[in-house]
């Protein structure tokens, strides 16, 4: 059974937790998009793991971890993450595989990300400053790109970095008046990672073909959320990869027909970090209540997340976009204590009511939300184990969302722990 997990909103939906749960019955977990901009939290007892580059299956000892070609790899973050797990008794030895075709994030990408955002001022995207956009731009541009396979050929890499950094220095000094970078220093850093990364570098597409032939169970872990998809999200306030399940094929070489289940993860409300339209945003005491109760602060950057009501127009769209077959709704516990809860069922734009997601996201800036308002619940859900334990109003809320998004909600999160999930059907 192969399964893909993807975010249905603007990221941070709780994918890490769902991947961790499903990884127990998976032979390997594959990251296929994004890079260290992701922050996936796994909480096991009193241990909290925040994974940025490693697939969340890393915390499950026998699970193979694949970083496929669609990921942009920052070796500095990777080394740090491997070391962090090692210190907690979890070894990646022999079970981490990195695509030779994955592109490498280097210091000049992170510098460019920061310089560009600073120059944009109030029009900035609000990136994670992890060098993601500049690295993917180099990938598409082709002439100045470094891939993991380049670690195998140090002499060529040295020459390549000289050429790239000479180009970047001209660019950065002209555009941003930035001091020059030293190509040899960047090369030396690469050499310091080389011994550790070399044994992991491989043809991950072939590895996955073989896993499919052996009928092993593969779990694909999407990063970010479908509304941040470069082509189908709220452009330009998106990330630079295909963050919906549409990114799966190009990101790892495995077409969707080999995937049996597409599980979309959504929160019981909405959050967003960084800039961009957010029709259901509650920039008021409701948003604040959700932020504090749900600990809505970024896993990667620590930034406070913007919070708002569940947007069924947006999620219906991402369900279709991703071929999603079932949903996992996280943070139902966080909504407890609100008098009433709301679901956005349509937008009103220029006086017209629409139930589809606009293609030009500038239209979202002026969208007024048409809400279905429901009674809230006061009970603490965090210890509840069965759907029937939930208060009637919480069940009504879940079933109303289900009706709007058109697919079953099979898992409900009632707390951050692995165990705090209500299953409405067996895994
Ligand atoms: P990801 O990027 O999709 O993996 O999500 P993040 O890890 O960035 O953010 C989700 C946050 O919500 C983490 O702090 C999780 O520990 C937490 N979380 C996940 N599911 C639940 C839930 O059902 N209830 C509560 N209260 N917290 C949850
Ligand atoms: P996970 O996998 C939430 C957002 C950034 C910014 C935009 C572009 O943890 O769900 P980038 O650094 O990618 O160029 O930033 O995308 N963003 C995320 N928001 N969760 C994420 O990942 C995100 N990754 C990027 O905040 O608005
Ligand atoms: Mg996150």
mmCIF file of C-alpha atoms and ligand atoms in Angstrom, residues 10-13 15 37-40 113 125-133 222-225 228 237-240 272-275 299-300 303, ligand 2:
data_model
loop_
_atom_site.group_PDB
_atom_site.id
_atom_site.type_symbol
_atom_site.label_atom_id
_atom_site.label_comp_id
_atom_site.label_asym_id
_atom_site.label_seq_id
_atom_site.Cartn_x
_atom_site.Cartn_y
_atom_site.Cartn_z
ATOM 1 C CA UNK A 10 -0.937 26.934 3.655
ATOM 2 C CA UNK A 11 1.343 24.444 5.410
ATOM 3 C CA UNK A 12 1.764 23.410 9.062
ATOM 4 C CA UNK A 13 -1.411 21.351 8.992
ATOM 5 C CA UNK A 15 1.606 16.507 8.354
ATOM 6 C CA UNK A 37 11.670 25.675 4.755
ATOM 7 C CA UNK A 38 9.547 22.795 6.054
ATOM 8 C CA UNK A 39 9.193 22.190 9.763
ATOM 9 C CA UNK A 40 7.424 18.950 10.598
ATOM 10 C CA UNK A 113 16.791 35.088 -0.295
ATOM 11 C CA UNK A 125 6.845 37.391 0.284
ATOM 12 C CA UNK A 126 7.737 36.632 3.879
ATOM 13 C CA UNK A 127 9.905 33.628 3.022
ATOM 14 C CA UNK A 128 11.611 31.410 5.556
ATOM 15 C CA UNK A 129 14.998 32.793 4.350
ATOM 16 C CA UNK A 130 16.212 29.224 3.775
ATOM 17 C CA UNK A 131 17.386 29.942 0.193
ATOM 18 C CA UNK A 132 14.563 27.919 -1.335
ATOM 19 C CA UNK A 133 13.452 30.314 -4.102
ATOM 20 C CA UNK A 222 4.596 16.364 0.948
ATOM 21 C CA UNK A 223 6.062 19.521 2.416
ATOM 22 C CA UNK A 224 4.266 22.867 2.681
ATOM 23 C CA UNK A 225 0.606 23.029 1.645
ATOM 24 C CA UNK A 228 1.549 27.361 -1.471
ATOM 25 C CA UNK A 237 2.761 34.350 -2.150
ATOM 26 C CA UNK A 238 3.727 30.722 -2.593
ATOM 27 C CA UNK A 239 6.816 28.589 -2.257
ATOM 28 C CA UNK A 240 8.978 27.647 -5.251
ATOM 29 C CA UNK A 272 -0.769 31.041 7.240
ATOM 30 C CA UNK A 273 2.783 32.321 7.823
ATOM 31 C CA UNK A 274 4.234 35.122 5.712
ATOM 32 C CA UNK A 275 2.386 37.424 3.320
ATOM 33 C CA UNK A 299 8.322 25.401 13.614
ATOM 34 C CA UNK A 300 11.078 26.711 11.326
ATOM 35 C CA UNK A 303 7.011 33.552 13.590
HETATM 36 P P1 LIG B 2 5.649 22.898 6.242
HETATM 37 O O1 LIG B 2 6.199 21.759 5.423
HETATM 38 C C1 LIG B 2 4.128 26.982 6.329
HETATM 39 C C2 LIG B 2 5.771 29.780 3.394
HETATM 40 C C3 LIG B 2 6.603 30.911 3.950
HETATM 41 C C4 LIG B 2 6.314 31.995 2.925
HETATM 42 C C5 LIG B 2 6.230 31.199 1.617
HETATM 43 C C6 LIG B 2 7.520 31.202 0.814
HETATM 44 O O2 LIG B 2 6.193 22.971 7.615
HETATM 45 O O3 LIG B 2 4.167 22.911 6.182
HETATM 46 P P2 LIG B 2 9.847 29.968 1.109
HETATM 47 O O4 LIG B 2 10.859 30.048 2.221
HETATM 48 O O5 LIG B 2 9.350 28.600 0.844
HETATM 49 O O6 LIG B 2 10.317 30.657 -0.138
HETATM 50 O O7 LIG B 2 8.613 30.855 1.635
HETATM 51 O O8 LIG B 2 5.909 29.861 1.988
HETATM 52 N N1 LIG B 2 6.198 28.421 3.808
HETATM 53 C C7 LIG B 2 5.583 27.679 4.720
HETATM 54 N N2 LIG B 2 4.528 27.958 5.515
HETATM 55 N N3 LIG B 2 4.685 25.755 6.377
HETATM 56 C C8 LIG B 2 5.718 25.450 5.569
HETATM 57 O O9 LIG B 2 6.246 24.199 5.506
HETATM 58 C C9 LIG B 2 6.236 26.434 4.719
HETATM 59 N N4 LIG B 2 7.244 26.478 3.832
HETATM 60 C C10 LIG B 2 7.211 27.697 3.263
HETATM 61 O O10 LIG B 2 6.198 31.280 5.245
HETATM 62 O O11 LIG B 2 5.046 32.544 3.169
#
